[in-house]
Coordinates of C-alpha atoms and ligand atoms in Angstrom, one line a residue:
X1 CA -119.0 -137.9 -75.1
X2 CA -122.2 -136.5 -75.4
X3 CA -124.6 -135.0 -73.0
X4 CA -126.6 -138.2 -72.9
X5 CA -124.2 -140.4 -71.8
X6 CA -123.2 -138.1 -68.9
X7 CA -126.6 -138.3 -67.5
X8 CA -125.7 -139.8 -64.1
X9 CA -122.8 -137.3 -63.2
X10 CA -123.3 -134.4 -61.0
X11 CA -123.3 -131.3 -63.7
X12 CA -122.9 -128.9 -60.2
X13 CA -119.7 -128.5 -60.4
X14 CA -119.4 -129.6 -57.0
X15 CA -115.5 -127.7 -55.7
X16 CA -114.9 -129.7 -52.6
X17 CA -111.6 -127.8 -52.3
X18 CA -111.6 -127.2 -48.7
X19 CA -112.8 -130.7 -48.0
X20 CA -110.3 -132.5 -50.1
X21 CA -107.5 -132.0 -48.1
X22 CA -106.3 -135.7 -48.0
X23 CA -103.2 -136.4 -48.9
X24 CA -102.4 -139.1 -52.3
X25 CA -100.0 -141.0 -53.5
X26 CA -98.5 -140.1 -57.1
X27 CA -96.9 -143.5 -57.6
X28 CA -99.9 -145.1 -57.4
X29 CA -102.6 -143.2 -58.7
X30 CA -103.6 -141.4 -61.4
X31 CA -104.6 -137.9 -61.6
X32 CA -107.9 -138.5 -60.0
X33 CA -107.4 -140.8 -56.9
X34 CA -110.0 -143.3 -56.1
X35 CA -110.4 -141.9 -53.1
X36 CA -111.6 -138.6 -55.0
X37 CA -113.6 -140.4 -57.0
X38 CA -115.3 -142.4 -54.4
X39 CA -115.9 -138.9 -52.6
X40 CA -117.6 -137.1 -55.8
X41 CA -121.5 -137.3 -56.0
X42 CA -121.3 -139.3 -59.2
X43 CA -121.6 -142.6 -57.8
X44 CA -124.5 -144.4 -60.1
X45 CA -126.0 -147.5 -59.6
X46 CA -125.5 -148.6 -63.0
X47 CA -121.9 -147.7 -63.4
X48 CA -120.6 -148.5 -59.7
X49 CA -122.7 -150.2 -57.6
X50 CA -124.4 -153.1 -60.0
X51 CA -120.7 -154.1 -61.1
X52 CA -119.5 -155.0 -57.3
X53 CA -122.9 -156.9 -56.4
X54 CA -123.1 -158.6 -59.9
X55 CA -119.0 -159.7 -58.9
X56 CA -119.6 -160.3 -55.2
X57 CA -123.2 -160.5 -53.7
X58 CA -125.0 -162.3 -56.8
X59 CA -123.9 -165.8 -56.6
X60 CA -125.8 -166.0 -53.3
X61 CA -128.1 -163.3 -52.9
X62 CA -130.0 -164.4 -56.4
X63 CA -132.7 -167.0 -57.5
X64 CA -135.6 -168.8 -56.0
X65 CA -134.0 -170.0 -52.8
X66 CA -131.2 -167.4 -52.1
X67 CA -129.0 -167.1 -49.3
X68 CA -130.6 -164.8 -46.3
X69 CA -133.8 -164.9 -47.8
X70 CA -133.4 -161.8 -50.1
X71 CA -132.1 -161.3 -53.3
X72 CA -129.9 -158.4 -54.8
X73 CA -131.2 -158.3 -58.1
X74 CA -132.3 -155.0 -59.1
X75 CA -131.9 -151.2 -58.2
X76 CA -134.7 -151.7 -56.0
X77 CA -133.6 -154.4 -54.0
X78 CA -129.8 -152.7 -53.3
X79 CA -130.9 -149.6 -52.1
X80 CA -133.7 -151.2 -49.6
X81 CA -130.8 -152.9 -48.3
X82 CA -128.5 -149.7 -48.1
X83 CA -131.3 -147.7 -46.6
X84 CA -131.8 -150.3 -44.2
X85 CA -128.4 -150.0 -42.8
X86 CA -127.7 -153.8 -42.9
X87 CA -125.6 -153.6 -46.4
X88 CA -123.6 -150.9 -44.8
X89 CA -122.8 -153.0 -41.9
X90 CA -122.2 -155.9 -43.1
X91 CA -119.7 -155.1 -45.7
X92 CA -117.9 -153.1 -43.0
X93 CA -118.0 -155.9 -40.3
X94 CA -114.5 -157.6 -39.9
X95 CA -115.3 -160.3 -37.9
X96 CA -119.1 -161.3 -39.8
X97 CA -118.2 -159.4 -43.5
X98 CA -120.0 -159.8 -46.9
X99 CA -119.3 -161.6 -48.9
X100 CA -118.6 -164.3 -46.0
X101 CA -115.0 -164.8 -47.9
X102 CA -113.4 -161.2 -47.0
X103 CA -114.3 -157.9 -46.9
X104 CA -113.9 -155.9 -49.8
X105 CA -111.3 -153.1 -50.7
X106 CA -112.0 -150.2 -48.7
X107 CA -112.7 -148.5 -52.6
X108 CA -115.4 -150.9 -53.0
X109 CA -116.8 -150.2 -50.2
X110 CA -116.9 -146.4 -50.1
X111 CA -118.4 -146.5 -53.4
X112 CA -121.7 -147.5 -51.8
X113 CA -121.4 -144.8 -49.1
X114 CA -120.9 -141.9 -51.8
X115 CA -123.8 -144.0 -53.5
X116 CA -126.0 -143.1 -50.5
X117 CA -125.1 -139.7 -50.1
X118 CA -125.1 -139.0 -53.6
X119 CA -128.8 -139.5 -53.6
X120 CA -129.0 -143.4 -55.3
X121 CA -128.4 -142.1 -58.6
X122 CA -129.3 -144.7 -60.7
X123 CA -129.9 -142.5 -64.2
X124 CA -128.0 -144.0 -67.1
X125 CA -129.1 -147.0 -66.7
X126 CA -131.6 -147.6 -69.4
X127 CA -133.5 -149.8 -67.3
X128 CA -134.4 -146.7 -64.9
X129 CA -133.8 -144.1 -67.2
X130 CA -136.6 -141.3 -66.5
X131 CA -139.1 -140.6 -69.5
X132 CA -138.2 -138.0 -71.1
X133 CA -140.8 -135.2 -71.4
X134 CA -140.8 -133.4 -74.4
X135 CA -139.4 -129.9 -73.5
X136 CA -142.0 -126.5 -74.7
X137 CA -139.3 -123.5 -73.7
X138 CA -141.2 -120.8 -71.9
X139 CA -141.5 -117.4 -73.6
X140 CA -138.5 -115.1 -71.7
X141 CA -138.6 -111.5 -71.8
X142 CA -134.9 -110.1 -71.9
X143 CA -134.8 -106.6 -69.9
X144 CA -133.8 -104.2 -72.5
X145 CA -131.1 -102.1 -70.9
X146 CA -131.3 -99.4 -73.5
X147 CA -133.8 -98.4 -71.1
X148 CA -132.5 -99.8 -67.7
X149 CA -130.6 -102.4 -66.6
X150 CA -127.3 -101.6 -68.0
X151 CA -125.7 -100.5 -64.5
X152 CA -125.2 -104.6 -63.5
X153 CA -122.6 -104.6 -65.7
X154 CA -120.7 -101.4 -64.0
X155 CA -121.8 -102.5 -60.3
X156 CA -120.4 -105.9 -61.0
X157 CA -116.8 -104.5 -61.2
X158 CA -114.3 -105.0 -58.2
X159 CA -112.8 -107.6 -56.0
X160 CA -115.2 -109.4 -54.6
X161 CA -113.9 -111.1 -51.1
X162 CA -116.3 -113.1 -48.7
X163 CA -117.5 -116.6 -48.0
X164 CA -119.4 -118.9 -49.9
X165 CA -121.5 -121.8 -49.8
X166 CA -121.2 -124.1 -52.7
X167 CA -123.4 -126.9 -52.5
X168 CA -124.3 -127.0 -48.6
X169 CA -120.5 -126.5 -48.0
X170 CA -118.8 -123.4 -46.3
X171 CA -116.3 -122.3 -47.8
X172 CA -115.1 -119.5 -45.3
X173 CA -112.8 -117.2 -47.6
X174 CA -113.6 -117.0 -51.5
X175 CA -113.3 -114.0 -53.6
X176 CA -114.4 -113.2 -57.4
X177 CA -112.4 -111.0 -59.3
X178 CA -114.6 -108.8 -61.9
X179 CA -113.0 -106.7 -64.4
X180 CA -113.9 -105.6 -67.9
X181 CA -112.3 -107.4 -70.7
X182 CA -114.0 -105.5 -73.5
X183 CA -116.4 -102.2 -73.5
X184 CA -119.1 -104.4 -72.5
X185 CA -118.2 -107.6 -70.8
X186 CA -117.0 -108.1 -67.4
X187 CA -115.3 -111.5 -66.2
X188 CA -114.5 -113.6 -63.6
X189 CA -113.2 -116.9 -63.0
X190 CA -112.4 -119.3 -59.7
X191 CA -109.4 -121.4 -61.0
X192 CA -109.9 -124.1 -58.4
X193 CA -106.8 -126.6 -59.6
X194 CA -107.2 -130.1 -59.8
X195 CA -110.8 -130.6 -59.9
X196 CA -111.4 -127.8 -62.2
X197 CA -112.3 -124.3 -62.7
X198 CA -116.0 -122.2 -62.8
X199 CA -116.2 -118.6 -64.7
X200 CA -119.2 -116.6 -65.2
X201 CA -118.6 -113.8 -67.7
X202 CA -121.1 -111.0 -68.0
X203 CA -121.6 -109.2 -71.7
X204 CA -124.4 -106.9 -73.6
X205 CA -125.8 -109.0 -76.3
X206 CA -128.6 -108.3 -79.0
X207 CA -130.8 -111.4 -78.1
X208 CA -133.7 -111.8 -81.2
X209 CA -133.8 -108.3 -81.3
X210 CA -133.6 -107.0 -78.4
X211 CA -129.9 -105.5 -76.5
X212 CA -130.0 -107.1 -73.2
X213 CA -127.2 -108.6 -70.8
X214 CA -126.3 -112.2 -70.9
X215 CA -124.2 -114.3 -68.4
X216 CA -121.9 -117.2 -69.7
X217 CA -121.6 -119.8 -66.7
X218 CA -119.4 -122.6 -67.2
X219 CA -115.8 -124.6 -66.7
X220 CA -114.1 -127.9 -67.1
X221 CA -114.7 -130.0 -64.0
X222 CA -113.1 -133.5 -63.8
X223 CA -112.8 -133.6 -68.1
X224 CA -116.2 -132.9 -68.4
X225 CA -116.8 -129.3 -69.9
X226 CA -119.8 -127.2 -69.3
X227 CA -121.1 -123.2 -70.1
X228 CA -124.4 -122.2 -69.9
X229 CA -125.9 -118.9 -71.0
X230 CA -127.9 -117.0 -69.1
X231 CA -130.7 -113.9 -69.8
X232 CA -131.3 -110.8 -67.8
X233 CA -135.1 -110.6 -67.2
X234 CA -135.6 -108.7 -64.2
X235 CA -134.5 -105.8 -62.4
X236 CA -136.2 -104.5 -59.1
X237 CA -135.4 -102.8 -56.1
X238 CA -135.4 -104.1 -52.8
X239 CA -135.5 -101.1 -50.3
X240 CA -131.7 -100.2 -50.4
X241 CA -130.7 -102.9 -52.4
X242 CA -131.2 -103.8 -56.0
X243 CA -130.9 -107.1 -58.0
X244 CA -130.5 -108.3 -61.1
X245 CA -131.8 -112.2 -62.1
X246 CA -130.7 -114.0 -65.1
X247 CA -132.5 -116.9 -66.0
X248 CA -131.8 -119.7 -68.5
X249 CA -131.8 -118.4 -71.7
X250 CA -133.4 -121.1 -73.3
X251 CA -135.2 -122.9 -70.5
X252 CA -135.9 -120.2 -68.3
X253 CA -136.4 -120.2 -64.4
X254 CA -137.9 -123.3 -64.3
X255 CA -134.0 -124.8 -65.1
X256 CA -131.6 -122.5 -64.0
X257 CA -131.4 -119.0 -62.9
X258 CA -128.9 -116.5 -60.4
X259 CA -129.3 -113.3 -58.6
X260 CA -127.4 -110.7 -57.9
X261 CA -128.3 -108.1 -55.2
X262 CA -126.1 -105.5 -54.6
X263 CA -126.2 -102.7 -51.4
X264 CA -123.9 -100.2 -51.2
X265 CA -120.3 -101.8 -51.5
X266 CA -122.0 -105.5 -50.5
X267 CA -122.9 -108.5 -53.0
X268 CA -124.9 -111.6 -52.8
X269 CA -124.6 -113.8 -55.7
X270 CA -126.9 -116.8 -55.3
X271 CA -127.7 -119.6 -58.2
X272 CA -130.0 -122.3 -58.3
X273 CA -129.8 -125.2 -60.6
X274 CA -131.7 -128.3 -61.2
X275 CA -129.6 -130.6 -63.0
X276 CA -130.8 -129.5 -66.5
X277 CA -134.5 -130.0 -65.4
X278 CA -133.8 -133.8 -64.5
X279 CA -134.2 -132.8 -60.5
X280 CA -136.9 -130.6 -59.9
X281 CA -137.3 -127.3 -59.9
X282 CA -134.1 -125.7 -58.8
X283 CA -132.8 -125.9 -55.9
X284 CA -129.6 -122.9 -54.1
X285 CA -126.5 -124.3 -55.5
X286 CA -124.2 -121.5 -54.8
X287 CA -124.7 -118.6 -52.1
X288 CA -121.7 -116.0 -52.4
X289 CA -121.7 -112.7 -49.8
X290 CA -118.8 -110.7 -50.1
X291 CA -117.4 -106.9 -50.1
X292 CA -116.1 -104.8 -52.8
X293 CA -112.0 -104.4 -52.3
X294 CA -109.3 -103.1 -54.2
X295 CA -111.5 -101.7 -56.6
X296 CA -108.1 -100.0 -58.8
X297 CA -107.8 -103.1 -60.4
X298 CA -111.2 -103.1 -62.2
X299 CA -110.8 -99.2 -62.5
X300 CA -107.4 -99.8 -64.7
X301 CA -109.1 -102.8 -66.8
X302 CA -111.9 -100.4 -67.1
X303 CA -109.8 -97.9 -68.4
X304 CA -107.4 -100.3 -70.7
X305 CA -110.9 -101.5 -72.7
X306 CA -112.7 -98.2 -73.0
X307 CA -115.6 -99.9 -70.3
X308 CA -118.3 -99.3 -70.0
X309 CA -120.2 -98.6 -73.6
X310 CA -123.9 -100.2 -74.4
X311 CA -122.1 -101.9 -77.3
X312 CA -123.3 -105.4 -78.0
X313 CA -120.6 -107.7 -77.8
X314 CA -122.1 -110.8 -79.4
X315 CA -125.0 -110.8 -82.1
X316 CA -127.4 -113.8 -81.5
X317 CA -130.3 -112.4 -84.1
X318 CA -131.9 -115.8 -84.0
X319 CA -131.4 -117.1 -80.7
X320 CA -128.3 -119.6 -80.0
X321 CA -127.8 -122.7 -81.4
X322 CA -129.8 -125.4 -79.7
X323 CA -127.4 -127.9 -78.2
X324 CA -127.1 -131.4 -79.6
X325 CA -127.3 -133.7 -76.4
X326 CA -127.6 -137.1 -78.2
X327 CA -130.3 -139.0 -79.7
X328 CA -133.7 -139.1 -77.2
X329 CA -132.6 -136.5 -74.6
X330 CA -134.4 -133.2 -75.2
X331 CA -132.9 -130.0 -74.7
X332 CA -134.1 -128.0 -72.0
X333 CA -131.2 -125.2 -71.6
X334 CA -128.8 -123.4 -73.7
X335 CA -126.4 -125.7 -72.2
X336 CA -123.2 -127.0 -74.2
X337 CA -121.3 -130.4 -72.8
X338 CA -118.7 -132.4 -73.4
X339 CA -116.9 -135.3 -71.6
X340 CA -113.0 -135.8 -72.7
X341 CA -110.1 -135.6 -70.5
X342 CA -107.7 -136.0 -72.9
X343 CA -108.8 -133.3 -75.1
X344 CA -107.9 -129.3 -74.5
X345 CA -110.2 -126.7 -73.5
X346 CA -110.6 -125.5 -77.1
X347 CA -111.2 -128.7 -78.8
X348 CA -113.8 -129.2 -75.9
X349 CA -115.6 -126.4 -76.6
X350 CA -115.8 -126.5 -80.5
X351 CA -116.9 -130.5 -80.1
X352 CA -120.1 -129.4 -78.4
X353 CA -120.9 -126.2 -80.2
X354 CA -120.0 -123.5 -77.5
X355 CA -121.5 -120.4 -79.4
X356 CA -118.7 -118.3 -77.6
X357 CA -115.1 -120.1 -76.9
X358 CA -112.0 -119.3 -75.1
X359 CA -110.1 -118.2 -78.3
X360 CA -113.1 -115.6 -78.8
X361 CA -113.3 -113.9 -75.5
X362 CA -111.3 -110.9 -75.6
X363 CA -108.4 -109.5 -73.8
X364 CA -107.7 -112.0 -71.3
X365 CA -104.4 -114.4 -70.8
X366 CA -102.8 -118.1 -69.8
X367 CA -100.0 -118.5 -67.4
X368 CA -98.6 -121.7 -67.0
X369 CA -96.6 -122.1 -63.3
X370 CA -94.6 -124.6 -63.0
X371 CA -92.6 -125.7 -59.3
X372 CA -90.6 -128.3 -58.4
X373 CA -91.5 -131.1 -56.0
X374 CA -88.9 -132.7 -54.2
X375 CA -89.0 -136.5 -52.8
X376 CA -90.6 -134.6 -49.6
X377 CA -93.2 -133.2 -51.2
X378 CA -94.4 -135.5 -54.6
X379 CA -97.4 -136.6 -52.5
X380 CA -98.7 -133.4 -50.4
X381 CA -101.1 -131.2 -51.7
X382 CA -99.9 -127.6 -53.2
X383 CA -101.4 -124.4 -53.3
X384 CA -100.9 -121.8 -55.8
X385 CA -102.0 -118.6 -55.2
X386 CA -102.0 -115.1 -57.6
X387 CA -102.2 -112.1 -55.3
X388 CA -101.9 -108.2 -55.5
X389 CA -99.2 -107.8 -53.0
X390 CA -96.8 -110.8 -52.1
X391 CA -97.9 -113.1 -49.5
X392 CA -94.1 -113.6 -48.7
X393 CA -91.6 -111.7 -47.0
X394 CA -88.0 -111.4 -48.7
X395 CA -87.1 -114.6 -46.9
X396 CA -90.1 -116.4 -48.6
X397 CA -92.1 -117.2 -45.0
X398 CA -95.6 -115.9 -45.1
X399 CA -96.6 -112.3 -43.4
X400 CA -97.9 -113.6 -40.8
X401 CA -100.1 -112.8 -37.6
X402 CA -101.3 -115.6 -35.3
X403 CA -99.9 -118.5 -37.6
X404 CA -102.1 -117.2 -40.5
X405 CA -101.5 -114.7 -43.0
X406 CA -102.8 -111.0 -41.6
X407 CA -106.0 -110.5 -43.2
X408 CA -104.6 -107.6 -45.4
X409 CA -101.8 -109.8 -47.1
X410 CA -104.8 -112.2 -47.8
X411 CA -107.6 -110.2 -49.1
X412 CA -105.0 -109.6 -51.5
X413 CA -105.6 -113.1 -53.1
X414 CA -107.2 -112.9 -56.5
X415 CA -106.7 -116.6 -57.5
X416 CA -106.2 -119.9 -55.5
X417 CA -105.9 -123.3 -56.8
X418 CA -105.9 -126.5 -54.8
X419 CA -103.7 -129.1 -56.8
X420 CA -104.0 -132.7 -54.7
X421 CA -102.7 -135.0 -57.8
X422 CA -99.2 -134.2 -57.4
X423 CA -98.8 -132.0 -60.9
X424 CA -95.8 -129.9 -60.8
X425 CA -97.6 -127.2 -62.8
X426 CA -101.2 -125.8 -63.6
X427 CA -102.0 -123.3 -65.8
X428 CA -104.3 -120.2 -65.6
X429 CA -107.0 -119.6 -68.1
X430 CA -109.2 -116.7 -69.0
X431 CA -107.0 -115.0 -66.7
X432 CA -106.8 -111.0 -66.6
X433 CA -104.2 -109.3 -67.6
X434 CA -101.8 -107.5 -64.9
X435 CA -99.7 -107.6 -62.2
X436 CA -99.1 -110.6 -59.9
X437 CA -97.4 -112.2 -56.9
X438 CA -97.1 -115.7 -57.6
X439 CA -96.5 -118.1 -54.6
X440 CA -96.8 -121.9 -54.4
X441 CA -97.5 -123.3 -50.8
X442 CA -97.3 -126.8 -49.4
X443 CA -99.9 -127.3 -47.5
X444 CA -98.3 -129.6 -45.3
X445 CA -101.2 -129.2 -42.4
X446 CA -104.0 -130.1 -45.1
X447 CA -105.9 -126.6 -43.5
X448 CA -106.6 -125.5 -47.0
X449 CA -104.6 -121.9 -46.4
X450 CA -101.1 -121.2 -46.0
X451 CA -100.6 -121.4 -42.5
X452 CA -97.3 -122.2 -39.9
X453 CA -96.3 -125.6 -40.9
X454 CA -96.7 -125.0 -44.2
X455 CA -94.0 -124.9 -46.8
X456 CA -93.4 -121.6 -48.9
X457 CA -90.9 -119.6 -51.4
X458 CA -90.2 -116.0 -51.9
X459 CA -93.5 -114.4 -54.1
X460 CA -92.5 -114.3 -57.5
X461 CA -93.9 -111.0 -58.9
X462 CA -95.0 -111.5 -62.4
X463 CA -96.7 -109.1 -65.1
X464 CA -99.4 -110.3 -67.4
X465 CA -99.7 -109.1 -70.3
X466 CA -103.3 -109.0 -72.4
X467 CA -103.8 -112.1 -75.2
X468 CA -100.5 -113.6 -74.2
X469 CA -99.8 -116.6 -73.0
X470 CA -96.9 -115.9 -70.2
X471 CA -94.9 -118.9 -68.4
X472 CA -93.6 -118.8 -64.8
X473 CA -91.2 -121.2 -63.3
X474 CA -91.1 -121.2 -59.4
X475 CA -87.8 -121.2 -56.9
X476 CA -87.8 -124.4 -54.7
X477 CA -90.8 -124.7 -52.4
X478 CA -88.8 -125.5 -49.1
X479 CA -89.1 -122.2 -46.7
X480 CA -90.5 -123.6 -43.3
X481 CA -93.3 -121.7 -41.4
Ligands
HEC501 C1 -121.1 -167.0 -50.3 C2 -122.4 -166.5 -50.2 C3 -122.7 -165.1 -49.9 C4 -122.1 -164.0 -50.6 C5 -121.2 -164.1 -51.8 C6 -122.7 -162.8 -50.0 N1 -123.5 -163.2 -49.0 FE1 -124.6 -161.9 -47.9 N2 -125.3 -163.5 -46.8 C7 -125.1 -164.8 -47.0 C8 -125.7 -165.6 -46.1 C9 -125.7 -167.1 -45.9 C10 -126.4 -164.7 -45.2 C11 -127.3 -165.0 -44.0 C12 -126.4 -165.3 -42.8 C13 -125.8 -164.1 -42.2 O1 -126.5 -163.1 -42.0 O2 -124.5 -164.1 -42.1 C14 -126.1 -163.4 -45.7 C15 -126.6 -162.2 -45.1 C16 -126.4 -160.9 -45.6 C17 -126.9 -159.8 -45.0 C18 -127.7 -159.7 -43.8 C19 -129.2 -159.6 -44.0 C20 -130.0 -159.6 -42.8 O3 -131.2 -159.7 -42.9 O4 -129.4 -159.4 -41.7 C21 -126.5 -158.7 -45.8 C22 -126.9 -157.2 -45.6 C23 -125.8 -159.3 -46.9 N3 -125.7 -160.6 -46.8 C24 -125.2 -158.5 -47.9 C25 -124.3 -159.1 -48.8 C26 -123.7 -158.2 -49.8 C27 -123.9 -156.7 -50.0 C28 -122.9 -159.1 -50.5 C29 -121.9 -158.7 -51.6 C30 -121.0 -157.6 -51.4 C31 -123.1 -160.4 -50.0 N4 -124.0 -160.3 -49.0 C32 -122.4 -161.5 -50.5 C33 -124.3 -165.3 -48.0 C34 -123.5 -164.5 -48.9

C-alpha cells in the first residue's frame, strides 16, 4: 500500500512501550489487540468514526426533522458534538446511553476517545482531503566534511544511556547503542518488540558532488515501513558544546530535521517532524539526553571495520530516487513507505524503492529468541533484553537492590523489547555483532522493567557473529522475584 493511502496514520512512530503495559488475551486477539489499536493515534474519521455513526447514530440523528434536533451527518457535525462533550457522555451513560437501545462495545466507544486525542484526523477521506500544494524543494547546502564536519561520525560512537521523550511521553531509562559497522557508518537501532523497531544509521556519502554525512531514519512500525534520509548542513559551536543538524535531504528543515549536541561525554539528540509537511512546520518529536558508557564496545567495532576513514559509503551522484507516493500526493521528503504486514522487511523495503536496504548495510546480524510460554504466562507481557553482563544471577533471579536491578547490572542493557501479543519469539535485526546476555522477563507487575514479581531465567550468554543470522532458544521463564 502506497504512501497515499496511509495518509491518515501517525508516520511518528509513536513507541508507547512503557504505556502499554496492559495485559491481552492471545485466544482472542490477534497480534494487534483492539485495545492497542484503539490506543494508537490513528483513529480517522473516515476509517473509524463515520462507520459506527453511519451503523448506529444515523437512523435518527439524520434528515429534515431528526431526533434531538441535530444531525450527525458530516465530519463537521461529529466532532462539534465530541468537542462539546455531550457525544462522550452520552455513549458512556448506562442508565440514558446512545443509541437509546444499548451502549455500544467498549471498542466502539474508545475509538472516539483516541479520535479526540488523536487530533480528529479526518485525512483520507477524499471529502476532506487537504489540497495538495505542489512541492518546490528548497536548495540544501550539505556541509562538506572534507573540510569539517567529519568528527559527528567519531563522537557519535558509545553507549548512549539516559531518558527520553518520545512524543510528550517520558520514557525514564532508554539507551542507543552506536558502533561502526563499516569505515564510515555508525548504527544504532531501538528494537522496541511488538509495535516495532526505529534505527538511525549515520554514513559519509558523496551527495551531487559533494562528500558529506547522511543519516538514514527509519523502521517497521505496526506493518507499515518507513526510512527517511537525512543531510548534514550545519555545524556550530555552542560555548562548550557542539552540534551537528541534519535536515531532510530532499525537503529540508521545513519537513524534518534532528540535532545532535554533544559536551564532553553528554548527548542530546532531538528531532522534529511534521508529518511529511501535512502538519505544519515541525514540531519536537523525540528529545534523547543521555551519557556516553561502556565505550569498549564501539572501540572493538571500531577496530573490527578499520573506523573511522572519510570513505564514502554510498554514491548518490544524482540525488536519490524521488519516492513514488501514489497518484496526486507530491513528494515532499526523501521518504520511502510501505504498508504490508504480511510481507518481510526486505520485500518491504524493495516495494517502495529504499535506495539503501537491510541486505546492503554492512556487517551487522539477526538473532531470532525464542522462549516458551506456559498456560501461566500465554497472556502477560514479556520482556527481552540483550545486555553486556547478565542481568541474572546463576539461579536465574535478577541482581537486585531495592526490588530493581542495581543500576550497574542495568546500564548494561543494550537492547529491550516489549512483546504484549503473546509471541513466543522476536527476532533482532540490524543487530551488531558481539557478545550478549540474553534474558526474557515476565513482566508480571506490568512496570515496564524487570522488577520483584517478575518472572525470570538464568541469562543465556550468546556470541554474535558479523552477517550471520544466529538463533537462541530460551530455558523456561518460571524463576520468581
Ligand atoms: C433510536 C434513535 C436514536 C439513535 C439510534 C441515536 N440517538 Fe441520540 N438521541 C435520540 C433522541 C430522541 C435524543 C433526544 C433525547 C435525549 O437526549 O435522550 C438524542 C440525543 C442525543 C444526544 C444529546 C444531545 C443534547 O443536546 O443533549 C447525543 C449527544 C446523542 N443523541 C448522540 C447519539 C449518538 C452518538 C448516537 C450513535 C452512537 C445516537 N445518538 C443514536 C435518538 C437516537
Amino acid at each position: 500500500m502506497k504512501y497515499s493511502n496511509l495518509l491518515d496514520r501517525s508516520l511518528a512512530v509513536p513507541f508507547a512501550i512503557v504505556a502499554s503495559a496492559s495485559v491481552v488475551a492471545c485466544t482472542s486477539t490477534g497480534p494487534q489487540s483492539p485495545e492497542q489499536g484503539a490506543a494508537a493515534a490513528e483513529v480517522s474519521y473516515t476509517n473509524d468514526i463515520r462507520p459506527i455513526v453511519s451503523n448506529y447514530c444515523a437512523t435518527c440523528h439524520h434528515g429534515d426533522d431528526p431526533d434531538g434536533d441535530f444531525v450527525l451527518d458530516t465530519y463537521e457535525d461529529v466532532r462539534g458534538m465530541v468537542e462539546s462533550g455531550e457525544l462522550l457522555a452520552r455513549i458512556n451513560d448506562e442508565r440514558d446511553p446512545m443509541p437509546p437501545a444499548g451502549m455500544m462495545s467498549q471498542r466502539q466507544r474508545d475509538l472516539f476517545r483516541a479520535w479526540q486525542d488523536g487530533g480528529y484526523l479526518n485525512v483520507g477521506d477524499p471529502a476532506f482531503a487537504p489540497e495538495h500544494e505542489p512541492f518546490e524543494p528548497p536548495l540544501i547546502t550539505p556541509v562538506d566534511v572534507t573540510k569539517h564536519g567529519f568528527d559527528l561520525l567519531e563522537r557519535l560512537q558509545g553507549h548512549w544511556v539516559g531518558k527520553m521523550n518520545l512524543m510528550g511521553q517520558d520514557m525514564p531509562w532508554f539507551a542507543w547503542d552506536y558502533r561502526a559497522i563499516a569505515p564510515s557508518h555508525v548504527h544504532a537501532i531501538f528494537e522496541g518488540g511488538t509495535l516495532g523497531n526505529l534505527f538511525t544509521s549515520f554514513f559519509v556519502a558523496d551527495l551531487r558532488g559533494t562528500r558529506t554525512i547522511m543519516a538514514r531514519n527509519g523502521g517497521l512500525l505496526n506493518g507499515i515501513y518507513r526510512t527517511s534520509y537525512f543531510v548534514l548542513d550545519r555545524v556550530q559551536k555552542n560555548g562548550k558544546s557542539t552540534e551537528y543538524r541534519l535536515v531532510d535531504a530532499y525537503g529540508g528543515e521545513g519537513i524534518m530535521w534532528m540535532n545532535l549536541a554533544f559536551t564532553g561525554e553528554s548527548l542530546v539528540f532531538t528531532s522534529h517532524t511534521s508529518r511529511l509537511g501535512l502538519a505544519g512546520p515541525p514540531k519536537r518529536h523525540m528529545r534523547f539526553e543521555g551519557r556516553r558508557m561502556h565505550p569498549e564496545l564501539a572501540r572493538s567495532a571500531a577496530k573490527a571495520v578499520g573506523f573511522p576513514a572519510l570513505d564514502a559509503a554510498y554514491d548518490f551522484a544524482d540525488g536519490l530516487p524521488l519516492p513514488d507516493w501514489g497518484a496526486g500526493v507530491p513528494v515532499t521528503s526523501y521518504s520511502y513507505i510501505w504498508e504490508d504486514k504480511d510481507l518481510s522487511v526486505l520485500s518491504l523495503a524493495k516495494l517502495c524503492g529504499d535506495p539503501i536496504r537491510i541486505d546492503q548495510m554492512p556487517y551487522l546480524a539477526t538473532l531470532r529468541v525464542e522462549f516458551e510460554r506456559g498456560a501461566r504466562l500465554r497472556d502477560m507481557p514479556m520482556e527481552i533484553y540483550l545486555s553486556r553482563s547478565p542481568l541474572t544471577a546463576a539461579d536465574g533471579k535478577f541482581l537486585m537492590r531495592h526490588g530493581y536491578p542495581s543500576t550497574a547490572t542495568f546500564d548494561g542493557v543494550l537492547m529491550f523489547s516489549r512483546l504484549t501479543a503473546c509471541e513466543t519469539e522476536m527476532t533482532f535485526t540490524y543487530l551488531h555483532p558481539g557478545t550478549y546476555y540474553v534474558t526474557a522477563v515476565c513482566d508480571k507487575n506490568g512496570d515496564g522493567y524487570p522488577s520483584a514479581g517478575d518472572l525470570s531465567h538464568k541469562s543465556v550468554k550468546i556470541e554474535v557473529l558479523p552477517r550471520s543470522a544466529g538463533e537462541v532458544r530460551l530455558p523456561a521463564v518460571d524463576v520468581q522475584n
